[in-house]
Amino acid sequence: MPLLVMKFGGTSVADLDRIKNAALKVQREVERGYDVIVIVSAMSGKTNELVGWVEATSPMFDAREYDAVVASGENVTAGLMALTLQEMGVPARSWQGWQVPINTTAQHSAARFVDIPRQNIDQKFAEGMRVAVVAGFQGIASDNRITTLGRGGSDTTAVAFAAAFGAERCDIYTDVDGVYTTDPRITSKARKLKKIAFEEMLELASLGAKVLQTRSVELALRYKVRLRVLSSFEETDENSGTLVCDEDEIMESKVVNGVAYSREEAKITLVTVEDRPGISAAIFAPLADAGVNVDMIVQNISERDYDDHPGAVTDMTFSCPVNQVARARKAMEDAKAAGHIAYDDLVVDTEVAKVSVVGIGMRSHAGVAALMFKALADENINIKVISTSEIKISVLIDRKYMELAVQALHDAFELDKP
Amino acid sequence: MPLLVMKFGGTSVADLDRIKNAALKVQREVERGYDVIVIVSAMSGKTNELVGWVEATSPMFDAREYDAVVASGENVTAGLMALTLQEMGVPARSWQGWQVPINTTAQHSAARFVDIPRQNIDQKFAEGMRVAVVAGFQGIASDNRITTLGRGGSDTTAVAFAAAFGAERCDIYTDVDGVYTTDPRITSKARKLKKIAFEEMLELASLGAKVLQTRSVELALRYKVRLRVLSSFEETDENSGTLVCDEDEIMESKVVNGVAYSREEAKITLVTVEDRPGISAAIFAPLADAGVNVDMIVQNISERDYDDHPGAVTDMTFSCPVNQVARARKAMEDAKAAGHIAYDDLVVDTEVAKVSVVGIGMRSHAGVAALMFKALADENINIKVISTSEIKISVLIDRKYMELAVQALHDAFELDKP
């Protein structure tokens, strides 16, 4: 039988009524002829309650115990979902991570999949079970202890199961009805996309669109798992939501398909750095060691007068999340004190935001950057840093212009038009 | 190192403060030189919440899913207890039933122990772990699914671990400070016992004293596990609570050590039953099949005129819990309709209670029954049914005299005096 993976997040299983509503969507797919693997999150609020207890008990908690406690939330939902389906006459049973088993690394609270053997679940499907309800977000390490996967773990579980079981599609039911050209809270012209390519979704996810976690999209891209994002709270059918798929499946794509933003960015400039081979490594290795997520990097000629420096010098600018600035500053000052790097000044701007346009079509179209810069210039928005990838152009601008920039770019690329 | 099992019930781990309080008691035993296995229940209220969800989802629920959901309560407490101990500097880790593994039968919600292999926990003790925190009330069946043990399951888990690991003692921390000569709510003269024999505790437990479940005492008796009942909410030391132990450990025992009662009893009499071999089986087999817990049985000569019955006839009286009367009546009427038994009338008295005196010393002392009957007669309490075992005498009386009877017997056997 063809197989579907369906994932329901915390708000979609927040109480017994919502679990029932989700189960009805599962039942419909079973009636259409699918075997289904359902991945569930904890009922919303439950994970926070459990995490709160752990943190109150032990601020520097043992991550193995944290995982054992926190994973119980998903186990409860899995059992309740199986019971709800049984009550509707659908042959179903629940599976906890260790029962499948979902084998992961032993990096507790941030574990990664090792493998998901199909044997146990396949056997039950062969015996007539139509729905396997699997507790998301968790697994088991080789020492037989429970692991959790970290943020977005249930989405990642869903994609991993879809890959392991060769599912026709992986449907992610959530509290939004799809992926939009940009955040509808910023412009009412935002339009839901019928389809989006994996690579585009990956850029949008990593740029701050909250619909899907980067990790689950990466996994979907790697295993070519067709992902669909759709709403738990609306009537849905085969055409609902947004399909994240291979670009070959998308007949006609615009040059730009989305405008993303990231609000809480900071720009850090090391002024008058010695320009020598290895200087980048000397700067960015300590930042990585300090856990700073460096995003954009620009090496530019300083506007300062270099007369007092005998060798070649440069300025080095990078961006990172605002809440990592203190850590970044300390890493740089420590590296300077240790003599690994030298700079005259460290200038921080915490009032910046990142705005990006994303589109597969950029690969074959010139002029996207020019159009983007013109649209921003028309609004008198100054660009502080530019960075580009094959399918994305990002700029750092003053945070106060962020909404304006998103609206201007959405208009300039006519994203409101299908 | 000597080993202790300590069990904390739901009210003893109801919130983080109480878990900490319980952990302090564990820490004290570790400092005294014990390795400790801690058995925990779910935080009070949590099991009811989970059971409520299951029952609301599916009235005729799949017991395997019920067990998977309900067992999660104990898993949370186990992790939090391990974290609390770690925070105090005590090397501890949590174990869920399947991790030990606690192998049980597949009778879900009423599973029985098959075996508890020591290897995994012993290995961690050998590596320096001082406390194994084990989720009570649960196990794993041979098909790899989670089981629960039914009522009193955590006490039973504690005794089973004490037996499997050869513990010096099994301490049951609860919301009372020991076992009393009778219920202190019925007479303020009730006195806490320092020691009580397994067999006496077993009679008291099955007679309705709520401190320990019958099943855990049976297991303790079979494996000679010394059990101690003591309070979670008071300062405790080596001499606290009540020790349930082999009678050899009790130097001087009174003839009677406790007065127990069971309030919600009913008396059912089958009037004019044919007195022939096999008649008892013909009556009590259908009652057992109907799930009626028959307690006392008396076969007596009827006061009626037997002239219209050619053969020998008798009356058959038995007692059962009040809420099983309807089931018992139907079982008898069905058996009569099927021609398996014959009787003239079925008389039910739902206004009776059972009062019992219990004591190992009865074995070697005559006159206990006489003293009991005299004490009741002095209060003009009529005895309806009598039943005796080696260490117990029970009577069925009108329910309205129950408290009076308990007080009179407590006085008559001078149980207030040590």
XYZ file of C-alpha atoms in Angstrom, chain A residues 16 43 46 49-50 53-54 56-59 61-62 65 68-69 72 76 79-80 82-84 86-87 93-94 96 98-99 140 144-146, chain B residues 16 43 46 49-50 53-54 56-59 61-62 65 68-69 72 76 79-80 82-84 86-87 93-94 96 98-99 140 144-146:
68
model
C -8.466 15.689 23.322
C 0.389 18.467 23.834
C 3.454 19.976 28.324
C 6.045 22.203 32.007
C 8.514 19.314 31.961
C 10.582 21.170 36.324
C 13.969 19.984 35.126
C 14.031 24.271 38.530
C 15.451 21.023 39.896
C 18.904 21.284 38.431
C 20.171 24.377 36.606
C 21.058 19.387 34.501
C 22.264 16.005 33.301
C 17.817 12.805 32.641
C 14.151 10.972 29.813
C 11.774 13.438 31.472
C 7.461 11.567 28.124
C 1.421 10.518 26.138
C -0.875 6.679 23.138
C -3.861 9.022 23.091
C -3.585 5.573 18.865
C -6.578 5.190 21.192
C -8.495 7.894 19.301
C -8.850 2.765 17.431
C -12.053 4.340 18.703
C -0.841 1.415 17.718
C 1.667 3.717 19.356
C 7.868 5.130 21.556
C 13.009 2.960 21.819
C 10.330 0.580 20.573
C 17.492 5.920 21.812
C 19.901 2.246 25.812
C 19.161 5.723 27.128
C 16.513 8.057 25.774
C 9.525 19.612 43.424
C 3.448 12.932 41.191
C -0.728 12.958 37.387
C -4.993 13.088 34.765
C -3.555 10.503 32.368
C -7.560 11.368 29.211
C -7.483 7.712 28.241
C -12.368 10.172 27.841
C -10.724 9.142 24.566
C -11.777 5.531 24.549
C -14.206 4.030 27.072
C -9.603 1.364 25.764
C -6.805 -0.858 24.477
C -2.096 1.977 24.992
C 1.964 3.252 27.578
C 0.242 6.518 28.477
C 4.771 8.073 31.677
C 8.827 11.914 34.913
C 14.083 11.621 36.061
C 13.340 14.505 38.420
C 17.684 11.486 39.765
C 18.345 15.136 38.899
C 17.555 16.216 42.465
C 22.680 14.678 41.356
C 22.176 18.286 42.392
C 20.494 7.900 37.457
C 16.950 7.030 36.472
C 12.449 3.225 33.232
C 12.110 -1.317 29.984
C 15.641 -0.121 30.683
C 7.834 -4.572 29.863
C 8.449 -5.126 23.965
C 5.341 -3.233 25.036
C 4.961 -1.327 28.286
